Structures are given as structure tokens and as C-alpha cells.
Coordinates of C-alpha atoms in Angstrom, one line a residue:
M1 CA 12.6 10.6 -66.3
L2 CA 11.8 11.6 -62.3
L3 CA 9.0 13.4 -61.4
F4 CA 9.1 15.3 -58.1
N5 CA 5.8 16.6 -56.2
P6 CA 6.9 20.7 -55.0
V7 CA 3.8 19.7 -52.3
S8 CA 5.3 16.3 -51.3
I9 CA 9.4 17.7 -50.7
K10 CA 7.8 20.9 -49.1
A11 CA 5.0 18.9 -46.9
N12 CA 8.7 16.5 -45.9
L13 CA 10.6 19.7 -45.2
A14 CA 8.0 21.0 -42.5
K15 CA 8.5 17.1 -40.8
F16 CA 11.9 17.4 -41.0
Q17 CA 12.3 20.6 -39.5
T18 CA 9.1 20.5 -36.7
L19 CA 11.1 17.5 -35.6
N20 CA 14.9 18.9 -36.1
D21 CA 12.9 21.7 -33.8
C22 CA 11.8 19.1 -31.0
R23 CA 15.3 17.7 -30.4
K24 CA 16.3 21.2 -29.3
F25 CA 13.6 21.6 -27.0
V26 CA 14.0 20.1 -23.0
R27 CA 11.0 17.3 -22.5
V28 CA 8.8 17.3 -19.6
E29 CA 6.0 14.8 -18.7
T30 CA 3.2 15.9 -16.7
T31 CA 0.3 14.3 -15.4
G32 CA -2.4 15.0 -12.7
Y33 CA -5.4 12.8 -11.0
S34 CA -7.8 12.5 -8.3
F35 CA -9.5 10.1 -6.5
T36 CA -11.9 10.1 -2.8
D37 CA -10.5 8.6 0.0
P38 CA -11.9 6.0 2.9
N39 CA -12.8 9.5 4.6
G40 CA -14.9 10.7 1.5
K41 CA -12.6 13.6 1.1
R42 CA -11.7 14.2 -2.4
V43 CA -7.2 14.4 -3.4
A44 CA -5.8 15.6 -5.5
K45 CA -2.4 15.1 -6.5
Y46 CA 0.0 15.6 -9.8
G47 CA 3.3 14.2 -11.0
I48 CA 6.4 15.7 -12.9
Y49 CA 9.0 13.7 -15.2
W50 CA 12.2 15.1 -16.3
G51 CA 14.2 12.2 -17.0
K52 CA 16.2 9.2 -15.7
D53 CA 17.3 9.5 -11.9
D54 CA 16.7 13.4 -12.2
P55 CA 16.5 15.2 -8.7
R56 CA 13.3 17.2 -9.7
N57 CA 11.3 14.4 -10.2
G58 CA 8.1 14.7 -8.2
I59 CA 4.8 13.4 -7.2
R60 CA 3.2 16.8 -4.8
T61 CA -0.3 16.8 -3.4
L62 CA -3.0 19.4 -3.4
P63 CA -5.6 20.4 -0.6
D64 CA -8.2 19.2 -0.1
G65 CA -11.3 19.2 -2.6
S66 CA -9.2 20.0 -5.8
S67 CA -10.3 18.4 -9.1
N68 CA -8.2 16.2 -11.6
I69 CA -8.4 19.3 -14.3
A70 CA -6.7 21.5 -11.6
A71 CA -3.7 18.8 -10.9
M72 CA -2.5 19.0 -14.5
L73 CA -2.4 22.3 -14.8
T74 CA -0.5 23.1 -12.0
A75 CA 2.2 20.5 -13.2
I76 CA 2.1 22.5 -16.1
L77 CA 2.6 25.6 -14.2
E78 CA 5.3 24.3 -11.9
A79 CA 7.3 22.8 -15.1
V80 CA 7.2 26.0 -16.9
N81 CA 8.0 27.7 -13.6
V82 CA 11.2 25.3 -12.7
A83 CA 12.2 25.9 -16.1
R84 CA 12.8 30.0 -15.7
E85 CA 15.3 28.8 -12.5
E86 CA 17.2 27.9 -15.2
D87 CA 19.5 30.7 -16.9
P88 CA 19.8 30.9 -20.2
T89 CA 15.7 29.6 -19.9
P90 CA 15.5 26.6 -22.3
S91 CA 12.6 26.1 -25.3
L92 CA 10.2 23.7 -23.6
L93 CA 8.3 20.5 -24.6
I94 CA 5.5 20.1 -22.3
Y95 CA 3.9 16.6 -22.4
S96 CA 0.3 16.5 -20.2
D97 CA -2.8 14.8 -20.2
L98 CA -5.5 17.8 -19.8
T99 CA -7.0 16.5 -23.5
S100 CA -7.2 20.7 -24.3
C101 CA -3.6 21.4 -23.3
E102 CA -2.5 21.5 -27.5
T103 CA -5.0 24.8 -27.3
L104 CA -4.2 26.1 -23.7
L105 CA -2.0 28.9 -24.7
R106 CA -4.5 30.2 -27.3
D107 CA -7.0 29.9 -25.0
L108 CA -5.4 31.9 -22.0
S109 CA -4.4 35.0 -24.3
G110 CA -8.6 34.9 -24.3
W111 CA -9.1 34.1 -21.4
A112 CA -7.0 36.7 -20.2
K113 CA -8.3 39.6 -22.4
R114 CA -12.0 39.3 -19.7
D115 CA -9.6 38.5 -16.7
F116 CA -10.0 35.1 -16.8
Y117 CA -14.7 35.1 -16.3
S118 CA -16.9 33.7 -18.3
R119 CA -17.7 34.6 -21.7
N120 CA -21.3 36.7 -19.8
H121 CA -18.5 38.1 -16.6
S122 CA -20.6 36.6 -14.7
T123 CA -18.6 34.3 -12.9
K124 CA -15.0 33.5 -12.7
L125 CA -13.3 30.5 -14.5
K126 CA -13.0 27.1 -12.5
N127 CA -9.5 27.5 -11.5
A128 CA -9.2 31.0 -12.8
E129 CA -5.8 31.7 -10.3
I130 CA -4.3 28.9 -11.7
L131 CA -5.0 29.9 -15.0
H132 CA -2.9 33.2 -14.4
E133 CA -0.4 32.6 -13.2
L134 CA -0.4 30.1 -16.1
F135 CA -0.6 33.1 -18.1
V136 CA 2.0 35.5 -16.4
A137 CA 4.4 32.3 -16.0
V138 CA 4.4 31.7 -20.4
Q139 CA 5.3 35.1 -21.0
G140 CA 8.2 35.1 -23.2
L141 CA 9.3 31.4 -22.9
H142 CA 9.5 29.9 -26.0
L143 CA 7.2 26.4 -25.4
K144 CA 5.5 24.0 -26.8
I145 CA 2.6 22.0 -25.0
K146 CA 1.5 18.2 -26.7
H147 CA -1.1 16.1 -25.6
R148 CA 0.1 12.3 -24.4
A149 CA -2.2 10.7 -22.3
T150 CA -0.3 8.8 -19.2
N151 CA -2.9 5.6 -18.9
T152 CA -5.1 3.8 -21.2
P153 CA -7.4 1.0 -20.3
E154 CA -5.4 -1.7 -21.5
E155 CA -2.3 -0.5 -19.2
P156 CA -4.3 1.0 -16.8
I157 CA -0.7 1.8 -14.6
N158 CA -0.1 5.5 -14.9
R159 CA 3.1 6.3 -16.9
V160 CA 4.8 9.3 -15.6
T161 CA 4.2 8.1 -12.0
S162 CA 5.8 4.9 -12.9
A163 CA 8.5 6.4 -13.9
I164 CA 9.1 8.9 -11.2
L165 CA 8.2 5.8 -8.5
E166 CA 11.0 3.7 -10.6
T167 CA 14.0 7.0 -9.3
A168 CA 11.8 7.1 -6.2
N169 CA 12.3 3.3 -5.3
K170 CA 15.3 3.5 -6.1
K171 CA 16.6 5.8 -4.1
I172 CA 15.0 4.2 -1.2
K173 CA 16.3 0.8 -2.4
E174 CA 20.6 2.6 -1.5
K175 CA 20.0 4.0 1.5
T176 CA 18.3 1.0 2.9
E177 CA 21.1 -1.4 1.7
N178 CA 23.6 1.6 3.0
Q179 CA 21.3 1.3 6.1
L180 CA 22.0 -2.9 5.9
D181 CA 24.9 -3.0 5.8
K182 CA 26.2 -1.1 8.6
E183 CA 23.3 -2.9 10.5
T184 CA 23.8 -6.2 9.4
E185 CA 28.2 -6.2 9.4
G186 CA 28.6 -9.3 11.5
K187 CA 25.1 -10.9 11.5
N188 CA 23.7 -13.1 8.7
K189 CA 20.7 -12.6 8.9
Y190 CA 18.3 -9.0 9.2
C191 CA 15.1 -7.7 10.9
R192 CA 13.6 -4.7 10.6
T193 CA 9.8 -2.7 11.9
D194 CA 9.2 -0.6 8.8
N195 CA 8.8 -0.9 5.1
P196 CA 9.9 2.2 3.4
M197 CA 8.6 0.4 -0.1
D198 CA 4.6 0.2 1.1
S199 CA 4.5 4.2 1.7
V200 CA 6.1 4.8 -2.2
A201 CA 3.9 2.2 -3.6
K202 CA 0.6 4.2 -2.2
I203 CA 1.8 6.3 -4.2
E204 CA 0.2 4.3 -7.3
V205 CA -2.3 1.9 -5.8
K206 CA -5.5 3.4 -4.6
V207 CA -7.5 2.3 -2.0
G208 CA -10.4 -0.1 -3.0
T209 CA -7.8 -1.4 -6.2
T210 CA -9.1 -5.3 -6.8
L211 CA -6.5 -7.6 -8.6
D212 CA -7.3 -11.2 -9.9
K213 CA -5.2 -13.8 -9.7
S214 CA -3.4 -12.5 -12.6
G215 CA -2.3 -9.2 -11.8
N216 CA -5.2 -7.9 -13.5
L217 CA -7.7 -5.2 -12.5
A218 CA -10.9 -7.6 -11.7
K219 CA -13.8 -7.0 -13.9
E220 CA -16.1 -9.3 -11.9
E221 CA -18.1 -8.1 -8.9
S222 CA -17.1 -10.3 -5.8
Q223 CA -19.8 -9.8 -3.8
N224 CA -21.0 -12.9 -2.9
W225 CA -17.8 -14.9 -2.7
Q226 CA -15.6 -15.5 1.6
K227 CA -13.3 -12.3 2.7
V228 CA -10.4 -12.6 4.5
Y229 CA -8.5 -9.6 6.2
V230 CA -5.4 -10.0 6.9
A231 CA -3.1 -8.3 9.0
M232 CA 0.5 -7.5 10.6
R233 CA 2.4 -6.1 14.1
C234 CA 5.6 -6.1 14.1
R235 CA 7.8 -4.3 16.8
N236 CA 11.3 -4.4 17.7
N237 CA 11.1 -4.4 21.9
E238 CA 15.4 -3.5 23.2
G239 CA 17.2 -5.2 19.7
F240 CA 14.8 -8.1 19.2
V241 CA 12.4 -8.1 16.3
S242 CA 9.3 -9.8 16.9
A243 CA 6.6 -10.1 14.3
G244 CA 2.5 -11.7 14.3
F245 CA -0.1 -12.0 11.7
C246 CA -4.0 -12.4 11.7
T247 CA -6.8 -13.2 9.5
H248 CA -9.9 -12.9 9.7
W249 CA -13.3 -14.4 8.0
L250 CA -16.3 -12.0 8.0
D251 CA -18.3 -15.3 7.9
G252 CA -16.8 -16.4 11.1
S253 CA -16.2 -20.0 10.3
T254 CA -13.9 -20.7 8.6
A255 CA -10.5 -21.2 10.3
R256 CA -12.7 -20.8 13.5
G257 CA -13.5 -17.0 12.9
K258 CA -9.5 -15.8 13.6
S259 CA -6.3 -17.5 12.7
F260 CA -2.8 -15.7 14.9
R261 CA 0.5 -17.0 14.1
Y262 CA 4.1 -15.8 14.5
A263 CA 5.8 -14.3 11.0
P264 CA 8.9 -16.6 10.4
F265 CA 12.6 -15.1 10.8
P266 CA 13.9 -12.9 9.4
V267 CA 11.4 -10.6 10.1
T268 CA 9.8 -7.7 7.7
P269 CA 6.4 -6.0 7.9
F270 CA 7.0 -7.3 4.1
R271 CA 6.8 -10.9 5.1
A272 CA 4.2 -10.7 7.9
E273 CA 2.0 -9.4 5.6
L274 CA 3.5 -12.2 2.5
A275 CA 3.2 -14.5 5.7
A276 CA -0.8 -13.7 6.3
I277 CA -1.6 -13.6 3.0
E278 CA -0.4 -17.2 2.4
E279 CA -2.2 -18.0 5.6
A280 CA -5.6 -17.2 4.8
L281 CA -5.2 -18.8 0.6
K282 CA -4.2 -21.9 2.9
E283 CA -7.6 -22.4 4.9
A284 CA -9.2 -21.3 1.4
V285 CA -8.1 -24.3 0.3
D286 CA -8.7 -26.0 3.6
A287 CA -12.3 -25.2 3.1
E288 CA -12.3 -25.9 -0.1
L289 CA -14.1 -22.7 -0.9
E290 CA -14.1 -21.8 -5.1
N291 CA -13.7 -17.7 -4.8
V292 CA -12.0 -15.9 -2.2
T293 CA -11.2 -12.3 -1.7
V294 CA -8.2 -11.7 0.0
I295 CA -8.1 -7.8 1.9
T296 CA -5.0 -6.6 2.4
S297 CA -3.3 -3.1 3.5
S298 CA 0.0 -3.5 2.2
A299 CA 0.1 -1.1 -1.2
H300 CA 3.9 -3.0 -1.9
F301 CA 1.8 -6.4 -2.3
M302 CA -0.6 -5.3 -4.4
S303 CA 2.2 -3.5 -6.4
G304 CA 4.4 -6.7 -7.1
W305 CA 1.1 -9.6 -7.5
R306 CA 0.3 -6.5 -10.4
R307 CA 3.9 -6.6 -12.2
R308 CA 4.1 -10.7 -11.3
W309 CA 6.6 -9.8 -9.1
I310 CA 9.5 -8.0 -11.5
R311 CA 9.9 -4.5 -11.2
T312 CA 9.7 -1.9 -14.2
S313 CA 13.7 -1.0 -13.1
E314 CA 16.4 -1.6 -15.7
D315 CA 17.7 -4.8 -14.4
H316 CA 14.5 -5.9 -13.7
A317 CA 15.0 -6.7 -10.4
P318 CA 12.9 -9.0 -9.1
F319 CA 10.6 -8.1 -5.2
T320 CA 11.8 -9.6 -2.1
G321 CA 10.3 -12.6 -0.3
R322 CA 10.4 -14.7 -4.0
V323 CA 9.4 -17.6 -2.1
F324 CA 6.3 -16.8 -0.5
Y325 CA 5.0 -14.9 -3.7
E326 CA 5.3 -18.8 -5.6
R327 CA 3.6 -20.1 -2.5
I328 CA 1.0 -17.9 -3.0
C329 CA 0.5 -18.2 -7.0
D330 CA 0.5 -22.4 -6.5
L331 CA -2.9 -21.9 -3.8
C332 CA -4.1 -19.2 -6.4
S333 CA -4.0 -22.1 -8.9
R334 CA -5.3 -24.7 -5.5
L335 CA -9.0 -21.8 -6.6
K336 CA -11.1 -21.0 -8.7
Q337 CA -11.4 -17.7 -8.2
V338 CA -9.1 -15.2 -6.2
H339 CA -9.0 -11.4 -6.1
F340 CA -6.7 -9.2 -4.0
R341 CA -8.0 -5.2 -2.2
Y342 CA -6.1 -3.0 -1.6
E343 CA -7.9 -1.3 1.9
E344 CA -6.3 1.3 4.5
E345 CA -5.7 -0.4 7.7
D346 CA -7.6 1.2 10.6
S347 CA -7.2 0.2 14.0
E348 CA -10.0 2.6 15.2
S349 CA -12.0 0.2 13.6
E350 CA -15.0 -2.4 14.8
L351 CA -12.9 -5.0 13.0
G352 CA -9.4 -3.4 14.1
K353 CA -10.7 -3.7 17.5
D354 CA -11.8 -6.9 17.1
C355 CA -8.8 -8.5 15.9
C356 CA -6.5 -7.0 18.7
G357 CA -6.4 -6.9 22.9
T358 CA -7.0 -8.5 25.9
P359 CA -9.4 -11.8 24.6
A360 CA -7.5 -11.9 21.3
V361 CA -4.1 -13.0 22.6
L362 CA -5.3 -14.7 25.3
I363 CA -7.4 -16.9 23.1
R364 CA -4.2 -17.2 20.9
I365 CA -2.0 -17.8 23.5
L366 CA -4.7 -20.5 25.5
E367 CA -5.6 -22.5 22.3
E368 CA -1.9 -23.0 21.2
A369 CA -1.8 -24.3 24.6
I370 CA -4.4 -27.1 23.8
D371 CA -3.2 -28.1 20.8
R372 CA 0.1 -29.0 22.1
N373 CA -2.1 -31.0 24.6
E374 CA -0.3 -28.6 27.6
D375 CA -2.4 -28.9 30.9
A376 CA -0.7 -26.2 32.6
I377 CA 1.5 -23.3 31.0
I378 CA 3.3 -20.5 32.4
I379 CA 3.3 -17.0 31.1
R380 CA 6.6 -14.5 30.8
A381 CA 6.1 -11.0 30.3
D382 CA 7.9 -8.0 30.7
S383 CA 4.7 -5.9 31.9
E384 CA 4.2 -5.8 35.6
K385 CA 1.2 -3.6 34.3
L386 CA 0.2 -6.5 31.5
I387 CA 0.3 -9.0 34.0
K388 CA -2.1 -7.3 36.1
S389 CA -4.3 -6.4 33.3
F390 CA -5.2 -10.6 32.5
E391 CA -5.2 -11.2 36.1
A392 CA -8.2 -8.8 37.0
H393 CA -9.7 -10.4 34.1
L394 CA -9.5 -14.0 34.7
E395 CA -10.9 -13.1 37.9
V396 CA -13.8 -11.8 36.5
F397 CA -14.2 -14.6 34.5
T398 CA -16.7 -16.2 36.8
V399 CA -18.2 -12.8 38.0
W400 CA -19.2 -13.0 34.3
R401 CA -20.7 -15.8 33.9
R402 CA -22.6 -15.8 36.7
N403 CA -24.1 -12.8 35.9
G404 CA -24.4 -13.8 31.5
W405 CA -21.7 -12.1 30.8
R406 CA -22.6 -8.7 32.1
N407 CA -21.1 -5.9 33.8
S408 CA -22.3 -4.3 36.8
Q409 CA -25.2 -2.6 34.9
H410 CA -26.5 -5.1 33.8
K411 CA -25.1 -4.6 29.8
R412 CA -23.7 -7.1 27.8
I413 CA -19.8 -6.4 28.4
G414 CA -17.4 -6.0 24.9
K415 CA -16.4 -8.4 23.4
S416 CA -18.7 -10.6 25.5
A417 CA -18.2 -14.0 23.0
E418 CA -15.0 -13.5 23.0
W419 CA -14.6 -13.9 27.3
E420 CA -16.6 -16.5 26.5
K421 CA -14.4 -18.5 24.4
A422 CA -11.9 -17.3 26.7
W423 CA -13.3 -17.8 30.1
K424 CA -13.8 -22.3 28.2
L425 CA -10.1 -22.5 26.6
K426 CA -9.2 -21.6 30.9
Q427 CA -10.8 -24.3 32.0
K428 CA -8.9 -27.2 30.1
V429 CA -5.0 -24.7 30.6
H430 CA -3.8 -23.9 34.6
V431 CA -2.3 -20.2 33.6
T432 CA 0.2 -19.0 36.0
W433 CA 2.0 -15.6 35.1
E434 CA 5.0 -14.8 35.9
I435 CA 8.0 -11.0 35.1
M436 CA 10.1 -11.4 33.3
D437 CA 13.9 -9.6 32.8
T438 CA 15.3 -7.6 29.7
I439 CA 16.5 -10.3 26.8
D440 CA 19.6 -10.1 26.5
D441 CA 22.2 -11.9 23.8
N442 CA 21.8 -14.9 26.5
D443 CA 18.5 -15.3 26.3
R444 CA 18.4 -15.0 22.3
Q445 CA 21.0 -17.5 21.8
Q446 CA 19.0 -20.5 24.5
N447 CA 15.8 -19.2 22.0
E448 CA 17.1 -20.6 19.0
K449 CA 18.4 -24.4 20.6
I450 CA 14.9 -24.4 20.7
P451 CA 13.4 -27.3 18.5
V452 CA 10.9 -25.9 16.1
Y453 CA 7.4 -27.1 17.1
E454 CA 5.6 -29.1 14.4
K455 CA 1.5 -29.0 14.7
R456 CA -0.1 -32.1 14.6
K457 CA -1.6 -33.8 12.0
V458 CA -5.4 -34.4 11.4
L459 CA -6.4 -37.3 10.1

């Protein structure tokens, strides 16, 4: 004999009906979040994800000072408004990371009765304007709002923004590939001066994000570790693309404080940044350091490092520069602990100014000449103004040194230690300046014939 429980049957039928109803809904996922930027301003953003490759997907920024709650509510409001543009308006199921979203529709009715004032009618509710617009927008719409967290302690990456970024990355990749096909016609190698993927990665990677050498969010403090900043510059001089990078150790002793190198060919900003990180880790290994923090302004690198260099797209294609990644991993294995921290670059900061400009460039040139055992060099430049600037500085070296590296007003000159170092190096090398013509194809062909210089090994 079979016995049926009527209550159980009704419950199962209700679940089936709910599941069947949900299948008729158009689903959309939303998220909202806020953070403090390097200038101390509060920035809020929200994202809406309708589905893979949907042109309605997007991440947008609210005015300065907005909160994460305002961002979450605005995301729901925009999803409703976009759905209303369709004819007929579909039934809508919105997933939101707002914890109180499942009672939001009921709460809106109660708040509207008191014109979105607090219970004692003394002040307006927070985000009252957004709540009022949302109340008006949902009228007559078949709508359900369910809570779904976009990130967890185990999965700190925002699931919604990651899905949106995958679509954006795909579009940029297609655009880049099309541009690459045009520019590489008849060429075997490709150089560029921009990195569009970095601007996309900045949406995902927040300033101050710190990753360990396994790609996980760093939990330990690294305040007492040696810190090294890395940076790169990439320029296009009438079709000739060149890039260089530098490392800057705050302690001033590791790798003589600063080092400057040219980026390997083919030249791209991302490859130059990877070369800078690799160089910093080499210097840490050579100095026999145990713990080091590498500070980079490449959000693209941070995104790739966190994902272990594999994109989360369907084809799981790796990031570019895989060879650099593997070498960086090898260097990390030779150090006890390594942290990578993301900070936005500020060329106007004291550190930024310290790594750029006349003394730094001059020191780099003279050190390279001394390493090659050259006692006289000819420096060619395509700017007469640049040459005159260098010559003027070289002429005042003697005056500055005689005055104790002070100017005519007896004040300490800027970057006096740098200029003093340049003067000492200048005593070992005779410098001659020449103005050169614009680079042409013949110059490039002749340049390729120059053998690669290998620095002598220190025994």
C-alpha cells in the first residue's frame, strides 16, 4: 500500500511552480561597491550583467561621495529602466548584492506613504531620491528581486564585474587583433605604445591590493620588508617605438638604489612592465633578500598574477608575456616571501620626480659607458634643446661643486646627491654631443646589425 502526504505533495507542486515561473523571467545580475581613491575621495561604482556578450552589460561610476548602498540601488533602478524599454516589458528577476533587497519592494510602498521620510518625519531617508525613482519605475512591472552575494572571503573577486570584464576584454581583444592585422601586414613583429587591457583591469583591481607569490590576497603585513618600485616608459618617435624601465629601492642600497634598462623587443608597455618586475626580483635575489614587496602601477599584471596567467573566458587563453611570467615565478621561488602591491603612478610625486629627469638619465648613460670600459662616448639626440640643456648642466657642475652643491643664492640645489654622483662619473668619461637626423628605415636596418651587448660577469 502506498501512502501519500497531501502536505508534501502541495509543497513539491509549489516548488515546481516557482521553478517554472522563474524560467519565464528575464534574469539580470547587479552589483554595487565603493572605495577610497588615492586622493581620499569616496568613489562608488555599479555593474549590470544581462548575459554573455550582451551590449547592455556595463560598469558605471556615481558622483564622488556616493556610498555602496547608493550604487546597489542605482544598479537595480537602471536594470528596471532598461527592461521597460522593451516592448512588451518582460517579467524581470534581478539578483542583487544588497542584503535587504528581498523586502525592498514592500519597503518602497511603506516609505512612499510617508514621502520617503524617517518614521518620525524629521529627516529624509538616505538615498531618498533614488528610492523615489525606483518606486515609480517598478509600478506595473512583474518583478522579483533576490539576494545573491557577488563575492565571498573564499572568492574575493566580484563575480558580476568579472563577467562584465570578460565581455569587455573580448571586444578589446577583437579590436586589437584587427588593428594588429592591419599594422603587421608585411611585418613579423609588432610594437605599440598603449595597453588598453590595463585600463580595463583597473576597474577590477583596487588601489592598495596586495598579492602574495601564489596570487592570493596577502594576509601578513609587510611594513618592514624591503620595498622596490617599478615603472616603465614607452614612446613612439616617428614610427620608432622604444621603451625603458626602472627599479627604485627605497633603502637606496640594493642595486645601487636605482637601475635603468631598455625593454626587450618587440616593445609593448606590458612587456616593459613585466621586464621591470623581473629585474626587481633579480636584484632582490642577488642581494640575498628574504622578503620583498614589489610595487607596480600595472593593474594588468595584478589581474594576470591573481589568475595565475589564465583568463577566465571559455577558451581559458593565457595572458600575453607567458615567458616573463614563468621567469618571475622562478625568481619568486628563490625568495622566502614576495608581495606585489598595486599603486597608481604619480609622476608629480617626489618619488616619481626622483626617477625621471636630467640627472637620472645622465647617470644611466655614464654608468653604462663605464661598465663597457669606455673612456669617451658620443651621445646623439634629435633635440637641440635637449643637448643645450645637458651642456648647460655640465658647465655648471664645476661651479656647483665649488659652492658645495649650492646655487647662487647659497641654497641646496635639487637632487644634489644625484648631480654629485653624475659629476664623479663624468670625471671618468669624456662626453661629446651630436645632433642627429630623423630616424629612417636605413637607420633601423643598421641598428639590427649591432651585436647584442652582454655585460661582463663579476667573479
